[in-house]
GROMACS .gro file of C-alpha atoms in nm:
model
  484
    1MET     CA    1   0.346  -0.465   3.505
    2PHE     CA    2   0.106  -0.278   3.282
    3ARG     CA    3   0.394  -0.086   3.122
    4GLN     CA    4   0.588  -0.408   3.061
    5GLY     CA    5   0.285  -0.567   2.898
    6LEU     CA    6   0.233  -0.260   2.681
    7ASP     CA    7   0.598  -0.269   2.574
    8LYS     CA    8   0.559  -0.631   2.468
    9ILE     CA    9   0.259  -0.540   2.254
   10LEU     CA   10   0.416  -0.230   2.103
   11GLY     CA   11   0.758  -0.388   2.061
   12ASP     CA   12   1.101  -0.231   2.059
   13ALA     CA   13   1.157  -0.288   1.687
   14THR     CA   14   0.995  -0.006   1.496
   15ALA     CA   15   0.932   0.053   1.132
   16THR     CA   16   1.186   0.290   0.981
   17ILE     CA   17   0.934   0.566   0.920
   18ASP     CA   18   0.840   0.553   1.290
   19THR     CA   19   1.195   0.649   1.388
   20ILE     CA   20   1.189   0.971   1.188
   21GLU     CA   21   1.054   1.276   1.366
   22PRO     CA   22   1.024   1.583   1.140
   23GLY     CA   23   1.224   1.873   1.280
   24SER     CA   24   1.432   1.659   1.515
   25ILE     CA   25   1.812   1.671   1.530
   26VAL     CA   26   1.971   1.396   1.329
   27VAL     CA   27   2.323   1.288   1.426
   28ALA     CA   28   2.546   1.178   1.139
   29PRO     CA   29   2.725   0.854   1.237
   30ARG     CA   30   3.015   0.929   1.000
   31LYS     CA   31   3.227   1.231   0.925
   32PRO     CA   32   3.018   1.495   0.744
   33ILE     CA   33   3.088   1.538   0.373
   34PRO     CA   34   3.286   1.852   0.286
   35LEU     CA   35   3.058   2.104   0.124
   36ASP     CA   36   3.306   2.162  -0.159
   37ASP     CA   37   3.309   1.793  -0.260
   38GLU     CA   38   3.039   1.795  -0.526
   39ALA     CA   39   3.100   1.432  -0.629
   40ALA     CA   40   3.045   1.299  -0.277
   41ILE     CA   41   2.738   1.516  -0.225
   42THR     CA   42   2.591   1.403  -0.558
   43GLU     CA   43   2.647   1.038  -0.465
   44VAL     CA   44   2.457   1.079  -0.139
   45LEU     CA   45   2.172   1.278  -0.295
   46ASP     CA   46   2.134   1.023  -0.573
   47LEU     CA   47   2.121   0.743  -0.316
   48ALA     CA   48   1.852   0.922  -0.116
   49ALA     CA   49   1.651   0.994  -0.433
   50ARG     CA   50   1.671   0.630  -0.546
   51ILE     CA   51   1.546   0.512  -0.207
   52GLY     CA   52   1.265   0.764  -0.228
   53ALA     CA   53   1.174   0.644  -0.577
   54VAL     CA   54   1.121   0.289  -0.451
   55LEU     CA   55   0.908   0.418  -0.163
   56LEU     CA   56   0.698   0.640  -0.390
   57ASP     CA   57   0.660   0.361  -0.643
   58SER     CA   58   0.523   0.132  -0.370
   59GLY     CA   59   0.253   0.380  -0.267
   60THR     CA   60   0.419   0.555   0.028
   61GLY     CA   61   0.285   0.904   0.094
   62ALA     CA   62   0.475   1.208  -0.033
   63ILE     CA   63   0.542   1.347   0.315
   64ASP     CA   64   0.676   1.016   0.450
   65THR     CA   65   0.886   0.970   0.136
   66GLY     CA   66   1.033   1.318   0.174
   67ASN     CA   67   1.110   1.260   0.542
   68GLN     CA   68   1.297   0.939   0.466
   69ILE     CA   69   1.495   1.105   0.184
   70ALA     CA   70   1.601   1.389   0.415
   71PHE     CA   71   1.680   1.137   0.688
   72VAL     CA   72   1.914   0.936   0.464
   73ALA     CA   73   2.090   1.253   0.349
   74SER     CA   74   2.132   1.375   0.707
   75ILE     CA   75   2.290   1.046   0.814
   76TYR     CA   76   2.578   1.128   0.581
   77GLY     CA   77   2.605   1.481   0.715
   78LEU     CA   78   2.388   1.674   0.466
   79GLU     CA   79   2.148   1.853   0.696
   80ASP     CA   80   2.051   2.157   0.486
   81VAL     CA   81   1.857   1.960   0.224
   82VAL     CA   82   1.543   2.061   0.034
   83VAL     CA   83   1.320   1.772  -0.078
   84ASP     CA   84   1.030   1.813  -0.321
   85VAL     CA   85   0.819   1.501  -0.385
   86THR     CA   86   0.537   1.513  -0.638
   87PHE     CA   87   0.326   1.248  -0.807
   88ASN     CA   88   0.605   1.108  -1.026
   89ARG     CA   89   0.912   1.319  -0.954
   90ILE     CA   90   1.161   1.355  -0.671
   91LEU     CA   91   1.388   1.660  -0.644
   92VAL     CA   92   1.660   1.674  -0.378
   93SER     CA   93   1.882   1.978  -0.338
   94ALA     CA   94   2.166   2.032  -0.087
   95ARG     CA   95   2.240   2.392  -0.004
   96ARG     CA   96   2.608   2.471   0.060
   97GLY     CA   97   2.598   2.818   0.202
   98PRO     CA   98   2.594   3.166   0.047
   99THR     CA   99   2.913   3.126  -0.158
  100LEU     CA  100   2.862   2.785  -0.321
  101PRO     CA  101   2.582   2.684  -0.560
  102PRO     CA  102   2.348   2.406  -0.443
  103VAL     CA  103   2.386   2.050  -0.566
  104THR     CA  104   2.061   1.906  -0.703
  105THR     CA  105   1.946   1.568  -0.827
  106VAL     CA  106   1.615   1.475  -0.988
  107ARG     CA  107   1.459   1.132  -1.030
  108THR     CA  108   1.137   1.040  -1.210
  109VAL     CA  109   0.912   0.750  -1.112
  110HIS     CA  110   0.782   0.612  -1.441
  111TYR     CA  111   0.564   0.329  -1.313
  112ARG     CA  112   0.369   0.193  -1.019
  113SER     CA  113   0.422  -0.162  -0.902
  114LEU     CA  114   0.296  -0.385  -0.624
  115ASP     CA  115   0.606  -0.547  -0.478
  116PHE     CA  116   0.597  -0.516  -0.102
  117THR     CA  117   0.913  -0.726  -0.066
  118ARG     CA  118   1.103  -0.448  -0.241
  119LEU     CA  119   0.951  -0.198   0.000
  120ALA     CA  120   1.056  -0.410   0.299
  121HIS     CA  121   1.413  -0.441   0.168
  122VAL     CA  122   1.441  -0.063   0.130
  123ASP     CA  123   1.306  -0.021   0.483
  124ARG     CA  124   1.581  -0.252   0.610
  125LEU     CA  125   1.842  -0.072   0.402
  126VAL     CA  126   1.761   0.261   0.567
  127ARG     CA  127   1.790   0.090   0.905
  128ARG     CA  128   2.131  -0.053   0.810
  129ILE     CA  129   2.252   0.285   0.689
  130ARG     CA  130   2.160   0.433   1.024
  131GLN     CA  131   2.301   0.155   1.242
  132LEU     CA  132   2.609   0.036   1.051
  133ALA     CA  133   2.714   0.358   0.880
  134ILE     CA  134   2.773   0.182   0.549
  135THR     CA  135   2.929   0.382   0.270
  136PRO     CA  136   2.718   0.541  -0.006
  137GLY     CA  137   2.883   0.314  -0.263
  138THR     CA  138   2.780   0.002  -0.073
  139ALA     CA  139   2.428   0.137  -0.030
  140HIS     CA  140   2.409   0.206  -0.405
  141ARG     CA  141   2.502  -0.155  -0.481
  142ILE     CA  142   2.233  -0.276  -0.240
  143VAL     CA  143   1.972  -0.056  -0.409
  144ASP     CA  144   2.079  -0.197  -0.746
  145GLY     CA  145   2.015  -0.547  -0.610
  146ILE     CA  146   1.675  -0.449  -0.472
  147VAL     CA  147   1.555  -0.286  -0.793
  148SER     CA  148   1.686  -0.553  -1.029
  149ALA     CA  149   1.585  -0.855  -0.820
  150PRO     CA  150   1.296  -1.063  -0.960
  151HIS     CA  151   0.969  -1.095  -0.775
  152PRO     CA  152   0.990  -1.342  -0.485
  153TYR     CA  153   0.700  -1.549  -0.622
  154PRO     CA  154   0.628  -1.667  -0.977
  155TYR     CA  155   0.357  -1.498  -1.181
  156TRP     CA  156   0.130  -1.801  -1.175
  157LEU     CA  157   0.124  -1.800  -0.796
  158ALA     CA  158   0.043  -1.428  -0.790
  159ASN     CA  159  -0.238  -1.488  -1.042
  160LEU     CA  160  -0.385  -1.760  -0.821
  161ALA     CA  161  -0.357  -1.527  -0.522
  162TRP     CA  162  -0.570  -1.265  -0.702
  163GLY     CA  163  -0.827  -1.538  -0.763
  164VAL     CA  164  -0.819  -1.634  -0.396
  165LEU     CA  165  -0.875  -1.268  -0.310
  166ALA     CA  166  -1.197  -1.268  -0.514
  167LEU     CA  167  -1.287  -1.601  -0.354
  168GLY     CA  168  -1.253  -1.445  -0.008
  169ILE     CA  169  -1.465  -1.144  -0.106
  170SER     CA  170  -1.739  -1.370  -0.240
  171ILE     CA  171  -1.737  -1.562   0.091
  172LEU     CA  172  -1.755  -1.232   0.279
  173LEU     CA  173  -2.060  -1.135   0.071
  174GLY     CA  174  -2.233  -1.465   0.156
  175GLY     CA  175  -2.186  -1.634  -0.181
  176THR     CA  176  -2.259  -1.999  -0.252
  177THR     CA  177  -2.006  -2.253  -0.377
  178LEU     CA  178  -2.095  -2.166  -0.736
  179VAL     CA  179  -2.035  -1.797  -0.668
  180VAL     CA  180  -1.702  -1.866  -0.498
  181LEU     CA  181  -1.566  -2.082  -0.780
  182THR     CA  182  -1.692  -1.850  -1.054
  183ALA     CA  183  -1.540  -1.544  -0.886
  184PHE     CA  184  -1.208  -1.727  -0.849
  185LEU     CA  185  -1.188  -1.837  -1.214
  186THR     CA  186  -1.312  -1.504  -1.350
  187THR     CA  187  -1.051  -1.306  -1.157
  188VAL     CA  188  -0.766  -1.538  -1.260
  189VAL     CA  189  -0.863  -1.486  -1.625
  190ILE     CA  190  -0.883  -1.107  -1.576
  191VAL     CA  191  -0.539  -1.086  -1.414
  192ALA     CA  192  -0.378  -1.313  -1.676
  193LEU     CA  193  -0.517  -1.104  -1.963
  194ASN     CA  194  -0.422  -0.776  -1.800
  195ARG     CA  195  -0.064  -0.897  -1.751
  196ARG     CA  196  -0.039  -0.963  -2.124
  197LEU     CA  197  -0.183  -0.620  -2.201
  198ALA     CA  198   0.065  -0.458  -1.964
  199ARG     CA  199   0.357  -0.627  -2.139
  200ILE     CA  200   0.266  -0.463  -2.469
  201GLY     CA  201   0.226  -0.122  -2.306
  202THR     CA  202  -0.154  -0.097  -2.291
  203PRO     CA  203  -0.265   0.199  -2.074
  204ILE     CA  204  -0.400   0.098  -1.734
  205PHE     CA  205  -0.741   0.251  -1.810
  206PHE     CA  206  -0.808  -0.007  -2.082
  207GLN     CA  207  -0.681  -0.287  -1.860
  208GLN     CA  208  -0.932  -0.187  -1.593
  209MET     CA  209  -1.206  -0.156  -1.854
  210LEU     CA  210  -1.137  -0.508  -1.982
  211GLY     CA  211  -1.144  -0.637  -1.625
  212GLY     CA  212  -1.481  -0.478  -1.554
  213PHE     CA  213  -1.619  -0.614  -1.881
  214ILE     CA  214  -1.509  -0.972  -1.810
  215ALA     CA  215  -1.631  -0.958  -1.449
  216VAL     CA  216  -1.993  -0.928  -1.567
  217LEU     CA  217  -2.014  -1.188  -1.842
  218PRO     CA  218  -1.982  -1.516  -1.642
  219ALA     CA  219  -2.229  -1.391  -1.382
  220ALA     CA  220  -2.478  -1.289  -1.651
  221GLY     CA  221  -2.439  -1.620  -1.835
  222LEU     CA  222  -2.497  -1.829  -1.524
  223TYR     CA  223  -2.794  -1.614  -1.425
  224HIS     CA  224  -2.950  -1.660  -1.769
  225TRP     CA  225  -2.915  -2.040  -1.745
  226ARG     CA  226  -2.996  -2.067  -1.374
  227GLU     CA  227  -3.320  -2.259  -1.427
  228ALA     CA  228  -3.163  -2.509  -1.664
  229LEU     CA  229  -2.873  -2.559  -1.423
  230ASP     CA  230  -3.109  -2.561  -1.123
  231VAL     CA  231  -2.898  -2.315  -0.924
  232SER     CA  232  -2.985  -2.011  -0.719
  233PHE     CA  233  -2.733  -1.734  -0.657
  234ALA     CA  234  -2.684  -1.356  -0.669
  235PRO     CA  235  -2.474  -1.253  -0.971
  236SER     CA  236  -2.392  -0.924  -0.799
  237GLN     CA  237  -2.168  -1.118  -0.560
  238ILE     CA  238  -1.952  -1.245  -0.848
  239ILE     CA  239  -1.933  -0.904  -1.012
  240ALA     CA  240  -1.856  -0.728  -0.682
  241ALA     CA  241  -1.573  -0.975  -0.609
  242GLY     CA  242  -1.416  -0.896  -0.946
  243ILE     CA  243  -1.453  -0.521  -0.890
  244VAL     CA  244  -1.285  -0.543  -0.548
  245ALA     CA  245  -0.996  -0.737  -0.702
  246LEU     CA  246  -0.955  -0.458  -0.958
  247LEU     CA  247  -0.981  -0.186  -0.694
  248SER     CA  248  -0.724  -0.350  -0.465
  249GLY     CA  249  -0.388  -0.185  -0.475
  250LEU     CA  250  -0.509   0.152  -0.606
  251SER     CA  251  -0.335   0.446  -0.440
  252LEU     CA  252  -0.651   0.561  -0.261
  253VAL     CA  253  -0.484   0.546   0.079
  254GLY     CA  254  -0.182   0.739  -0.048
  255SER     CA  255  -0.395   1.006  -0.215
  256VAL     CA  256  -0.603   1.078   0.095
  257GLN     CA  257  -0.295   1.060   0.316
  258ASP     CA  258  -0.115   1.316   0.099
  259ALA     CA  259  -0.417   1.547   0.105
  260ILE     CA  260  -0.443   1.523   0.483
  261THR     CA  261  -0.074   1.551   0.568
  262GLY     CA  262   0.004   1.857   0.361
  263ALA     CA  263   0.079   1.744   0.004
  264PRO     CA  264  -0.239   1.850  -0.180
  265ILE     CA  265  -0.084   1.857  -0.527
  266THR     CA  266   0.042   1.500  -0.506
  267GLY     CA  267  -0.280   1.394  -0.337
  268THR     CA  268  -0.486   1.546  -0.618
  269ALA     CA  269  -0.275   1.373  -0.882
  270ARG     CA  270  -0.303   1.037  -0.709
  271PHE     CA  271  -0.676   1.079  -0.658
  272SER     CA  272  -0.716   1.164  -1.027
  273GLU     CA  273  -0.537   0.841  -1.112
  274VAL     CA  274  -0.770   0.648  -0.881
  275VAL     CA  275  -1.075   0.812  -1.039
  276LEU     CA  276  -0.948   0.734  -1.389
  277MET     CA  277  -0.881   0.368  -1.308
  278THR     CA  278  -1.215   0.333  -1.130
  279GLY     CA  279  -1.383   0.493  -1.430
  280GLY     CA  280  -1.227   0.226  -1.649
  281ILE     CA  281  -1.385  -0.044  -1.432
  282LEU     CA  282  -1.725   0.123  -1.447
  283ALA     CA  283  -1.697   0.168  -1.824
  284GLY     CA  284  -1.622  -0.201  -1.869
  285VAL     CA  285  -1.911  -0.303  -1.645
  286ALA     CA  286  -2.146  -0.069  -1.833
  287MET     CA  287  -2.043  -0.211  -2.171
  288ALA     CA  288  -2.097  -0.564  -2.047
  289ILE     CA  289  -2.443  -0.480  -1.910
  290ARG     CA  290  -2.545  -0.326  -2.243
  291LEU     CA  291  -2.415  -0.630  -2.430
  292VAL     CA  292  -2.613  -0.864  -2.204
  293GLU     CA  293  -2.929  -0.662  -2.261
  294ALA     CA  294  -2.870  -0.655  -2.638
  295LEU     CA  295  -2.842  -1.035  -2.638
  296GLY     CA  296  -3.172  -1.071  -2.454
  297GLY     CA  297  -3.029  -1.140  -2.111
  298SER     CA  298  -3.094  -0.962  -1.785
  299LEU     CA  299  -2.949  -0.912  -1.440
  300PRO     CA  300  -3.138  -0.865  -1.114
  301GLY     CA  301  -3.208  -0.511  -1.001
  302LEU     CA  302  -3.104  -0.321  -0.694
  303THR     CA  303  -3.315  -0.532  -0.458
  304THR     CA  304  -3.082  -0.834  -0.487
  305THR     CA  305  -2.843  -0.803  -0.194
  306SER     CA  306  -2.668  -1.032   0.047
  307PRO     CA  307  -2.837  -1.014   0.386
  308PHE     CA  308  -2.602  -0.989   0.682
  309GLY     CA  309  -2.688  -1.097   1.030
  310PRO     CA  310  -2.543  -1.262   1.341
  311SER     CA  311  -2.512  -1.596   1.162
  312ASP     CA  312  -2.292  -1.439   0.893
  313VAL     CA  313  -2.015  -1.321   1.127
  314ALA     CA  314  -1.799  -1.631   1.088
  315ALA     CA  315  -1.823  -1.627   0.709
  316THR     CA  316  -1.751  -1.254   0.700
  317VAL     CA  317  -1.441  -1.285   0.918
  318ILE     CA  318  -1.309  -1.586   0.727
  319GLY     CA  319  -1.371  -1.420   0.393
  320GLY     CA  320  -1.205  -1.097   0.504
  321ALA     CA  321  -0.899  -1.281   0.633
  322ILE     CA  322  -0.864  -1.479   0.310
  323ALA     CA  323  -0.897  -1.164   0.099
  324ALA     CA  324  -0.637  -0.968   0.299
  325GLY     CA  325  -0.386  -1.253   0.308
  326ALA     CA  326  -0.433  -1.324  -0.062
  327PHE     CA  327  -0.377  -0.958  -0.147
  328ALA     CA  328  -0.050  -0.959   0.047
  329LEU     CA  329   0.062  -1.269  -0.144
  330ALA     CA  330  -0.050  -1.125  -0.478
  331SER     CA  331   0.146  -0.809  -0.402
  332TYR     CA  332   0.465  -1.009  -0.342
  333ALA     CA  333   0.479  -0.941   0.031
  334GLU     CA  334   0.732  -1.129   0.240
  335ARG     CA  335   0.622  -1.448   0.408
  336ARG     CA  336   0.643  -1.286   0.750
  337ALA     CA  337   0.395  -1.020   0.633
  338ILE     CA  338   0.122  -1.262   0.522
  339PRO     CA  339   0.014  -1.368   0.877
  340VAL     CA  340   0.006  -1.001   0.977
  341ALA     CA  341  -0.214  -0.926   0.675
  342LEU     CA  342  -0.444  -1.215   0.768
  343GLY     CA  343  -0.481  -1.067   1.115
  344ALA     CA  344  -0.559  -0.725   0.969
  345GLY     CA  345  -0.830  -0.883   0.754
  346VAL     CA  346  -0.980  -1.053   1.059
  347LEU     CA  347  -0.985  -0.722   1.245
  348ALA     CA  348  -1.142  -0.528   0.960
  349SER     CA  349  -1.414  -0.781   0.881
  350GLY     CA  350  -1.479  -0.845   1.250
  351VAL     CA  351  -1.536  -0.477   1.320
  352ILE     CA  352  -1.761  -0.447   1.015
  353SER     CA  353  -1.962  -0.749   1.130
  354GLY     CA  354  -2.002  -0.606   1.477
  355LEU     CA  355  -2.107  -0.263   1.354
  356SER     CA  356  -2.354  -0.417   1.108
  357LEU     CA  357  -2.567  -0.504   1.413
  358THR     CA  358  -2.594  -0.133   1.495
  359ASP     CA  359  -2.720   0.172   1.310
  360ALA     CA  360  -2.369   0.307   1.242
  361GLY     CA  361  -2.405   0.289   0.865
  362ALA     CA  362  -2.158   0.192   0.594
  363ILE     CA  363  -1.950   0.512   0.606
  364VAL     CA  364  -1.898   0.517   0.983
  365SER     CA  365  -1.842   0.140   0.995
  366GLY     CA  366  -1.578   0.158   0.723
  367ALA     CA  367  -1.399   0.446   0.895
  368VAL     CA  368  -1.395   0.274   1.236
  369ALA     CA  369  -1.273  -0.054   1.087
  370ALA     CA  370  -1.000   0.130   0.894
  371ILE     CA  371  -0.885   0.312   1.210
  372VAL     CA  372  -0.854  -0.022   1.388
  373VAL     CA  373  -0.659  -0.168   1.095
  374GLY     CA  374  -0.424   0.130   1.081
  375LEU     CA  375  -0.369   0.129   1.458
  376ILE     CA  376  -0.332  -0.242   1.530
  377GLY     CA  377  -0.161  -0.304   1.198
  378GLY     CA  378   0.096  -0.034   1.270
  379LEU     CA  379   0.173  -0.183   1.611
  380ALA     CA  380   0.189  -0.538   1.477
  381ALA     CA  381   0.414  -0.424   1.194
  382ARG     CA  382   0.673  -0.322   1.451
  383ARG     CA  383   0.692  -0.671   1.595
  384ALA     CA  384   0.710  -0.839   1.254
  385LEU     CA  385   0.941  -0.573   1.100
  386VAL     CA  386   0.686  -0.521   0.824
  387PRO     CA  387   0.629  -0.176   0.670
  388PRO     CA  388   0.293  -0.046   0.802
  389LEU     CA  389   0.179   0.031   0.447
  390VAL     CA  390   0.168  -0.342   0.368
  391VAL     CA  391  -0.064  -0.412   0.661
  392ALA     CA  392  -0.283  -0.109   0.592
  393VAL     CA  393  -0.344  -0.174   0.222
  394ALA     CA  394  -0.403  -0.546   0.276
  395GLY     CA  395  -0.629  -0.490   0.577
  396ILE     CA  396  -0.867  -0.253   0.401
  397THR     CA  397  -0.915  -0.486   0.103
  398PRO     CA  398  -1.226  -0.653   0.255
  399LEU     CA  399  -1.373  -0.306   0.317
  400LEU     CA  400  -1.365  -0.183  -0.044
  401PRO     CA  401  -1.718  -0.097  -0.166
  402GLY     CA  402  -1.729  -0.317  -0.476
  403LEU     CA  403  -2.094  -0.419  -0.430
  404ALA     CA  404  -2.210  -0.060  -0.385
  405MET     CA  405  -2.025   0.049  -0.699
  406TYR     CA  406  -2.187  -0.223  -0.910
  407ARG     CA  407  -2.533  -0.164  -0.768
  408GLY     CA  408  -2.502   0.210  -0.827
  409LEU     CA  409  -2.392   0.171  -1.187
  410TYR     CA  410  -2.660  -0.087  -1.262
  411GLY     CA  411  -2.923   0.137  -1.107
  412VAL     CA  412  -2.821   0.430  -1.326
  413MET     CA  413  -2.827   0.216  -1.639
  414SER     CA  414  -3.157   0.045  -1.558
  415GLY     CA  415  -3.355   0.364  -1.505
  416GLU     CA  416  -3.329   0.387  -1.124
  417THR     CA  417  -3.117   0.699  -1.151
  418LEU     CA  418  -3.174   0.843  -0.804
  419ALA     CA  419  -3.107   0.515  -0.625
  420GLY     CA  420  -2.809   0.444  -0.849
  421PHE     CA  421  -2.639   0.777  -0.786
  422GLY     CA  422  -2.708   0.731  -0.417
  423GLU     CA  423  -2.521   0.399  -0.422
  424LEU     CA  424  -2.230   0.552  -0.616
  425ALA     CA  425  -2.209   0.843  -0.374
  426THR     CA  426  -2.208   0.598  -0.085
  427ALA     CA  427  -1.928   0.398  -0.248
  428ILE     CA  428  -1.715   0.711  -0.292
  429ALA     CA  429  -1.779   0.824   0.064
  430VAL     CA  430  -1.696   0.479   0.203
  431GLY     CA  431  -1.370   0.471   0.007
  432CYS     CA  432  -1.262   0.812   0.135
  433SER     CA  433  -1.360   0.727   0.492
  434ILE     CA  434  -1.157   0.405   0.475
  435ALA     CA  435  -0.849   0.588   0.351
  436ALA     CA  436  -0.884   0.863   0.610
  437GLY     CA  437  -0.938   0.607   0.886
  438VAL     CA  438  -0.622   0.416   0.795
  439THR     CA  439  -0.423   0.740   0.797
  440LEU     CA  440  -0.555   0.831   1.143
  441GLY     CA  441  -0.488   0.481   1.278
  442GLU     CA  442  -0.130   0.485   1.151
  443PHE     CA  443  -0.075   0.828   1.305
  444ILE     CA  444  -0.200   0.707   1.643
  445ALA     CA  445   0.021   0.395   1.621
  446ARG     CA  446   0.324   0.608   1.537
  447THR     CA  447   0.272   0.841   1.835
  448LEU     CA  448   0.171   0.583   2.096
  449LYS     CA  449   0.533   0.500   2.170
  450ARG     CA  450   0.816   0.730   2.075
  451PRO     CA  451   1.107   0.540   1.926
  452ARG     CA  452   1.422   0.516   2.132
  453LEU     CA  453   1.755   0.609   1.980
  454PRO     CA  454   2.061   0.391   2.055
  455ALA     CA  455   2.245   0.502   2.368
  456ALA     CA  456   2.542   0.648   2.178
  457LEU     CA  457   2.319   0.849   1.945
  458ALA     CA  458   2.104   0.964   2.238
  459ARG     CA  459   2.412   1.097   2.421
  460GLN     CA  460   2.527   1.271   2.105
  461ARG     CA  461   2.186   1.430   2.056
  462ASP     CA  462   2.172   1.549   2.416
  463ALA     CA  463   2.520   1.696   2.385
  464LEU     CA  464   2.416   1.885   2.072
  465ARG     CA  465   2.112   2.024   2.244
  466ASP     CA  466   2.308   2.128   2.554
  467GLY     CA  467   2.591   2.281   2.352
  468ARG     CA  468   2.855   2.060   2.516
  469PRO     CA  469   3.160   1.922   2.333
  470HIS     CA  470   3.091   1.575   2.221
  471GLY     CA  471   3.236   1.279   2.040
  472LEU     CA  472   3.085   0.971   1.889
  473THR     CA  473   3.263   0.644   1.834
  474LEU     CA  474   3.103   0.370   1.628
  475THR     CA  475   3.245   0.025   1.578
  476ARG     CA  476   3.326  -0.032   1.214
  477ARG     CA  477   3.186  -0.359   1.095
  478LYS     CA  478   3.188  -0.514   0.754
  479PRO     CA  479   2.838  -0.479   0.606
  480PRO     CA  480   2.657  -0.815   0.580
  481ARG     CA  481   2.635  -0.972   0.240
  482TRP     CA  482   2.326  -0.872   0.047
  483ASN     CA  483   2.101  -1.149  -0.074
  484PRO     CA  484   1.826  -1.004  -0.288
   0.00000   0.00000   0.00000
């Protein structure tokens, strides 16, 4: 009974990456490609590289991307394949023995995008290639449809979702109605302006800098006129909500995952990108603070914080759930993924609220909450057929240290150098602990239940291992029509 209950929780449907065990024997469901047929080999390698490009573009780790590329190639009978995945390049080479030169294909990833629907479609495509043995030509046409398909939601809805994300963060921080509305409107303006800058090719650093600059001004203006408006609020809550919205979606999880799992070069490159984009946010915030001071305004010092206690648990959980679900919507996740993201936000903020009653500290609390998100999110992703990366990135959104980053920068600029650098160091440590915790949680979820191969493939694998003659018969079915 316990095993049956555990199976219901874990589910039989696994994410594609969970079915790939490095070093395991992969059985090709179709006749292997002749090694002297360079055209057929090139077609398969190009297909695998294109699938890997979509995965890498969506933030998947280099090791997982390489495993999926090799897996796709092996399905078509190319087992001796070398895969090299770096920050923005994928190289796939098929070795053809000592007498024939290898066939190699290279693909460059020129951009990073947040479209989790595209990631989910590629995940399903790999599953269809494995189960239905579709031809490389058909798979190429499906990839064309995935890459060229428009986003599932209009831009205005995604912009509102980013605003709702900031709204949820401000609720999590204990903000008042004024704080919530201001954070929502400020973030919508930031995202709308950054979209226009992106269309004209503005580097991402300057987009982040503009976002950090705008995040400060409404909070500073309202704080300056607080007595005339007869309001009381903490401007740091508005600024922190904007910073978290700008931090969301950065490849922090991917960078730490690459560093941990054996891809240090790619991890270093991704981490450098994260540092650069975070530096743009801090530069924008610093410029805005100096402008406010030059105009005679002021902002409260490091003592202005949002107290947390037992009475704040409900608000923290609700705010975390709203932020995680809004991030999934803003990142164009499928509708089935949004409830899973909401649940991940509830878990993350609930664990943080519980640990806030102890002496665990921000770093340990963030790591524990991230482990829970990675673990439970990975298991839930199996039931909902959602890529675990979607759940992980959305679930850690409420944990991002936006308030600590702002407080640290303001402390440095206002003369409290020691306290300011302490806050910045804490923010960096919390971010790394969150990313490492998610990676550990996903690893535990992936190993809790080993995926089961279909019966025919299992018999074929056992025959290969035992050295017995074998045969594999698959029913040929017409591939279902693709609706992007």
